[in-house]
C-alpha positions as MATLAB code, in Angstrom:
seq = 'XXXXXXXXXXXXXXXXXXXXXXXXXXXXXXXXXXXXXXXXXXXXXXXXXXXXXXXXXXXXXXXXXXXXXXXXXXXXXXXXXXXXXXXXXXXXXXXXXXXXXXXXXXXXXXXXXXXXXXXXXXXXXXXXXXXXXXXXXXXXXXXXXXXXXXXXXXXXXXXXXXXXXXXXXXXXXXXXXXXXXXXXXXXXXXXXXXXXXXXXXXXXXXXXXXXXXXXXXXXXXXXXXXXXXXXXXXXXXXXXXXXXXXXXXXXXXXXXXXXXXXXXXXXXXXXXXXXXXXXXXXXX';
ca = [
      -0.605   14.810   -1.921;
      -3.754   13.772   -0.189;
      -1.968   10.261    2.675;
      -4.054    8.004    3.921;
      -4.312    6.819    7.363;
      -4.530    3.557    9.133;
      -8.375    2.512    8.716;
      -8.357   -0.085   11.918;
      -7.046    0.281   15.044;
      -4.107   -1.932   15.560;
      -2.116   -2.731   18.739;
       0.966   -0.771   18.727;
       0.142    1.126   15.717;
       2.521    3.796   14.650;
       0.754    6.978   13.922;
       1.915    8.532   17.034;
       5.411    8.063   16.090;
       5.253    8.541   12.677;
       7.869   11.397   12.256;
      10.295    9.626   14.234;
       9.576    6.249   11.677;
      10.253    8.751    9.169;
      13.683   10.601   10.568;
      14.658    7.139   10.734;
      13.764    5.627    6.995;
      16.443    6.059    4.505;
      16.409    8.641    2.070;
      16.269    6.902   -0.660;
      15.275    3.202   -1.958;
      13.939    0.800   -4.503;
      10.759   -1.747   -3.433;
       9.259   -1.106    0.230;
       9.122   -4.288    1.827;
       6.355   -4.350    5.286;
       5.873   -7.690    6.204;
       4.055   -7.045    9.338;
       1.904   -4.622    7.762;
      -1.107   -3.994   10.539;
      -2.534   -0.420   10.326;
      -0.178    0.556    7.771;
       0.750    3.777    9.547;
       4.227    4.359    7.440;
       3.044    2.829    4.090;
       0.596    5.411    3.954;
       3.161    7.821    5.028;
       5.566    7.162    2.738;
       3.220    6.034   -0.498;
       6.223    4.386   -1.995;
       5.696    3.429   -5.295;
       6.642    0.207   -5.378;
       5.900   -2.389   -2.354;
       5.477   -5.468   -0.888;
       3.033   -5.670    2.378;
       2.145   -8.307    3.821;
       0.350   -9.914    7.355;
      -0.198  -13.131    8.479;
      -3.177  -12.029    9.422;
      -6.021  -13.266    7.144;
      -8.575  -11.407    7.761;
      -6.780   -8.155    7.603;
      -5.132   -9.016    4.217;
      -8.634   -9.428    2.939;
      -9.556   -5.994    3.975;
      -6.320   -4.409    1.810;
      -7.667   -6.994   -1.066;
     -11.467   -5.323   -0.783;
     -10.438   -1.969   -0.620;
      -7.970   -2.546   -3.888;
     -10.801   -3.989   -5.620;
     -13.430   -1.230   -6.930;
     -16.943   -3.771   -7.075;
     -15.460   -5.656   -3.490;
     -14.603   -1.795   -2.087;
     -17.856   -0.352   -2.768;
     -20.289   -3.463   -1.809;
     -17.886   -3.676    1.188;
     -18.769   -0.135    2.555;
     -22.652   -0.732    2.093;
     -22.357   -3.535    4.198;
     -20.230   -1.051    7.113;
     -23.224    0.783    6.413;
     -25.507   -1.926    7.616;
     -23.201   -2.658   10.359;
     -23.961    0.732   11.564;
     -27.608    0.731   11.418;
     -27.983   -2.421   12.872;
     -25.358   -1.757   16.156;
     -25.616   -2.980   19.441;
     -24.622   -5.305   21.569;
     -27.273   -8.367   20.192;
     -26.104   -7.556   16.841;
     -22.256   -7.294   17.737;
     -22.517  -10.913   19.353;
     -24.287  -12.001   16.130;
     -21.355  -10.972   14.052;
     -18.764  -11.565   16.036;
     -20.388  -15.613   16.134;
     -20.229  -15.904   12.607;
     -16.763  -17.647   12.699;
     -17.646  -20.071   14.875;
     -19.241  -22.084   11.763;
     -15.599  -22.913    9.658;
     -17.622  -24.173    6.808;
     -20.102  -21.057    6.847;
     -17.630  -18.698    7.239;
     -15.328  -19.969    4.527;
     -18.225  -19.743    1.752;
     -19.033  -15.424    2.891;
     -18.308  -13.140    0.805;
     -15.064  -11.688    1.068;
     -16.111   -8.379    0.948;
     -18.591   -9.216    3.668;
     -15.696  -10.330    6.047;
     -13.314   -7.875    5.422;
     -16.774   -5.261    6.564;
     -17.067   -7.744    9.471;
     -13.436   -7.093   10.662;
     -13.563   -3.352   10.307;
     -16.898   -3.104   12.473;
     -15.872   -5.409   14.946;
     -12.573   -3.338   14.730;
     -14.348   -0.317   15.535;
     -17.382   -2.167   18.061;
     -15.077   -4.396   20.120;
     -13.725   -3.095   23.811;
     -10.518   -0.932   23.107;
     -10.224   -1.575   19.575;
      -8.290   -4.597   20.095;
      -7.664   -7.592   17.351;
      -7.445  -10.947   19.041;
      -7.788  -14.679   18.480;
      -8.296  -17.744   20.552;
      -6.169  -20.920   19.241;
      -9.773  -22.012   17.220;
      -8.642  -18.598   15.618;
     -11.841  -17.507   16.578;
     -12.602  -13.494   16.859;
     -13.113  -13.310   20.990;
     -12.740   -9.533   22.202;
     -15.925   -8.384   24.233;
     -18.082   -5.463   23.337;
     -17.514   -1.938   23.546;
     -20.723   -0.567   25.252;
     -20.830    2.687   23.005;
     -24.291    3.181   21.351;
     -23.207    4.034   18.094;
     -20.333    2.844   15.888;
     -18.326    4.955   12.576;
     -16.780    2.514   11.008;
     -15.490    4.047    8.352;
     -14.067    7.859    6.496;
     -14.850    7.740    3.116;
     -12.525    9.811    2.099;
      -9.762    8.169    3.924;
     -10.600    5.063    2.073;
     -11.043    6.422   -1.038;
      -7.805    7.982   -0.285;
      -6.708    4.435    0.316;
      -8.065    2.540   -3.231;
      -6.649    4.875   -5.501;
      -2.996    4.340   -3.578;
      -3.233    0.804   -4.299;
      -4.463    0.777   -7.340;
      -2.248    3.868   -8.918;
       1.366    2.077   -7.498;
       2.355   -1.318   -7.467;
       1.479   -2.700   -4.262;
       1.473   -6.443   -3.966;
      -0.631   -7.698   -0.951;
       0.806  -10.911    0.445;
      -0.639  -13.306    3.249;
       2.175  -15.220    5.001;
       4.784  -15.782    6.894;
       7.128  -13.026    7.397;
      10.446  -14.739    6.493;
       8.311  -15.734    3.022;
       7.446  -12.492    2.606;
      10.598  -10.895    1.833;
      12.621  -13.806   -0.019;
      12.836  -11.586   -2.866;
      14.229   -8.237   -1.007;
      17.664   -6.953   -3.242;
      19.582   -4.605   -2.409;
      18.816   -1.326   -2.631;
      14.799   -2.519   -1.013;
      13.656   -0.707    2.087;
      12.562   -3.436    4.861;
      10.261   -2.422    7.494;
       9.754   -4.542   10.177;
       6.987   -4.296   12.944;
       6.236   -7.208   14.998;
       4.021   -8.094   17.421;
       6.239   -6.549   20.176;
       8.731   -8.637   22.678;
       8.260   -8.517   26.491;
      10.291   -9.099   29.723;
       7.176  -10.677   31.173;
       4.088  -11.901   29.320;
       2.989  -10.084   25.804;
      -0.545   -9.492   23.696;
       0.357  -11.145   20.282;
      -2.573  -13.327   19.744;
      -3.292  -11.217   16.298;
      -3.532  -15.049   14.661;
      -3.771  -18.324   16.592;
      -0.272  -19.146   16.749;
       1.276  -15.969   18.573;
       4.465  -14.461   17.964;
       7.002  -15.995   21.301;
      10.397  -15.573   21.755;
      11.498  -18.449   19.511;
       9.877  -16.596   16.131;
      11.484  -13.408   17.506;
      15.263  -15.039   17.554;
      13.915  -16.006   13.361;
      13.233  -12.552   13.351;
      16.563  -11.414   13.937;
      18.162  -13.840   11.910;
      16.249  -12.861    8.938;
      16.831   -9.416    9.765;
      20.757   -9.976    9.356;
      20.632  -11.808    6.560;
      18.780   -8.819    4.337;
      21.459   -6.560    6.127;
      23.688   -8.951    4.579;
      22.226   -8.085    1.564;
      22.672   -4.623    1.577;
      18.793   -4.170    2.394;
      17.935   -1.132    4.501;
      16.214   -2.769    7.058;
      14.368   -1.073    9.931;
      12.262   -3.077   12.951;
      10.696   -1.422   16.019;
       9.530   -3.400   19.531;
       9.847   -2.958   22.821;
      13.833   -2.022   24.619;
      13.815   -5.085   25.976;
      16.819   -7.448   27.369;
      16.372   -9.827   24.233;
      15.733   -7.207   21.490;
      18.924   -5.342   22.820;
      20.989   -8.980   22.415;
      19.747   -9.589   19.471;
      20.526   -6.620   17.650;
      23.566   -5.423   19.627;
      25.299   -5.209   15.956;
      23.334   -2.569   14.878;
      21.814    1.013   15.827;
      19.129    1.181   18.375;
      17.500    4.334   18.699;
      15.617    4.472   22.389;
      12.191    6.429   21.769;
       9.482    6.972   24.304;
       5.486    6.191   22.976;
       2.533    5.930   24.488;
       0.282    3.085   24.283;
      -3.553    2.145   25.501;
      -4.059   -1.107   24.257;
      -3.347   -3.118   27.651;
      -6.892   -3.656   29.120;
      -5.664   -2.724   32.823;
      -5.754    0.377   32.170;
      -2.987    1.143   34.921;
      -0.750   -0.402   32.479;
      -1.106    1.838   29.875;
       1.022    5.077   29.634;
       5.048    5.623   28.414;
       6.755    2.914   27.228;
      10.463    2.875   25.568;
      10.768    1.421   22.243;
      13.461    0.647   20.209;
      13.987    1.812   16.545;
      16.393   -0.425   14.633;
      18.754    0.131   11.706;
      21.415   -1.217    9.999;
      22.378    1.342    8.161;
      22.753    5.384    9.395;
      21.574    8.527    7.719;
      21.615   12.117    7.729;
      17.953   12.505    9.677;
      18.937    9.578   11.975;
      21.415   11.087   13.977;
      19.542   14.720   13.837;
      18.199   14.036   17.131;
];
C-alpha cells in the first residue's frame, strides 16, 4: 500500500525516526489518537483506520480539511500552482501580508489559505512555521528562485487516506482532544519539544512553556490510567525525565536543522515514552 508523507515541513518532524516511532507503537489497537498532529509523519505511516488528529494550529488543520475535501483539494492545488508562477521575494511578502488584515483574512477562501500556508511552508527561510503573539505569519524569505510546493501524487496519496478511513480532524486544545480516548486507543503525543534553556514553540501565539508541559504529563497519566497506550516524544531533558520517571523512556539520537544558527543544529537525544512495553520495544 501506496503511504503518504508529511506534505509541510514541520519543526521536529518525525520522518527521520520513523522506524524507531514504529518499534515503539504497540502492536495492536483500536482509535489512533494524535493530538499534536504537525507533519503527520506516523499517521501516514501507520494509516490506521480509525483516528482522531488534531493541532491547535489553525491554519494547518485547514490544510488536512482542504485536502479531505475533493472541490477545496483540487481548487487548492491550482492556487499552489499560481503560487509557483508568481514566486519571488515581492510576491512572498505579498502573501505572507495577507494576515495582517483580521477582517480580510477571515472572509478568504479556505482553500486559498490552506495554499497560502503550504507555499509559504515551502518559500519561507528553513521551512520554519512561526507566529508573533498578533498570530501573525513572520518567518523571512528563503532566497531560492523557484518554489515546488507540492507532489501530486503524495497528496493524492493523502485525500483518498482521509476520505477511505475514518479520520476526524479536530482544532483544539490537546487535553480536549482526547477526552474520549478508551481503552484499548493508541495515543500519540508530539509536542512542541521541552528545553533546558530557551525553546522554538511559537507554532500558535500562545507557545507551549513549561506550565502546559506539567498538563501534558498529567493528561498523559490519566489515559495511562485508562489503559490507553500512550506514547510522547521531546527532548531528554531534566523535566521530561521527572515527569515521566514512572514510565519507559527510550533515549534515541536524531538529527535536527530547524534552529536558524546553524551551529546549533546537528545530534540531539530524544526521549521516546511509553507506558506500556512490547515485543519490538525492547528489540533494541
Amino acid at each position: 500500500m501506496l503511504k503518504g508523507k508529511p506534505f509541510v515541513k514541520w519543526a521536529g518532524g518525525k520522518r527521520q525516526i520513523i522506524d524507531k516511532l514504529k518499534m515503539y507503537a504497540p502492536d495492536e489497537f483500536n482509535t489512533y489518537y494524535e493530538p499534536f498532529v504537525g507533519g503527520g509523519a506516523l499517521l501516514f505511516e501507520l494509516s490506521p483506520k480509525k483516528a482522531v488528529i488534531n493541532d491547535y494550529n489553525e491554519e494547518l488543520m485547514n490544510v488536512f480539511s482542504c485536502i479531505k475535501d475533493e472541490n477545496k483539494f483540487n481548487k487548492m492545488c491550482n492556487e499552489l500552482n499560481h503560487h509557483e508562477a508568481n514566486h519571488s521575494e515581492e510576491y512572498y511578502y505579498e502573501i505572507r501580508n495577507k494576515d495582517r488584515d483580521k477582517a480580510k483574512f477571515k472572509r478568504m477562501p479556505d482553500y486559498k489559505r490552506s495554499a497560502r500556508t503550504i507555499y509559504l511552508n515551502k518559500a519561507c527561510f528553513n521551512g520554519l512555521y512561526r507566529v508573533n503573539s498578533k498570530n501573525e505569519f513572520n518567518v523571512p524569505f528563503n532566497r531560492k528562485a523557484k518554489v515546488n510546493t507540492y507532489d501530486g501524487q503524495n497528496l493524492g496519496i493523502i485525500h483518498s487516506y482521509l476520505n477511505f478511513s475514518d479520520v476526524t480532524l479536530l482544532n483544539t486544545d490537546f487535553e480536549e482532544a482526547v477526552k474520549d480516548a478508551k481503552k484499548g486507543d493508541f495515543i500519540y503525543f508530539d509536542p512542541p519539544y521541552d528545553s533546558e534553556t530557551s525553546t522554538f514553540n511559537s507554532y500558535t501565539e500562545n507557545g507551549f512553556g513549561k506550565e502546559e508541559q506539567i498538563r501534558l504529563s498529567k493528561v498523559y497519566k490519566e489515559l495511562a490510567d485508562k489503559g490507553c497506550y500512550v506514547m510522547l516524544s521531546n527532548h531528554n531533558t531534566t523535566l521530561v525525565k521527572e515527569l515521566y520517571k514512572d514510565f519507559n523512556i527510550h533515549v534515541i539520537e536524531a538529527k535536527r536543522n530547524i534552529n536558524a544558527n546553524g551551529k546549533k543544529r546537528g545530534k540531539v537525544e530524544e526521549v521516546i515514552i511509553t507506558n506500556y512495553e512490547n515485543k519490538r520495544g525492547f528489540e533494541e
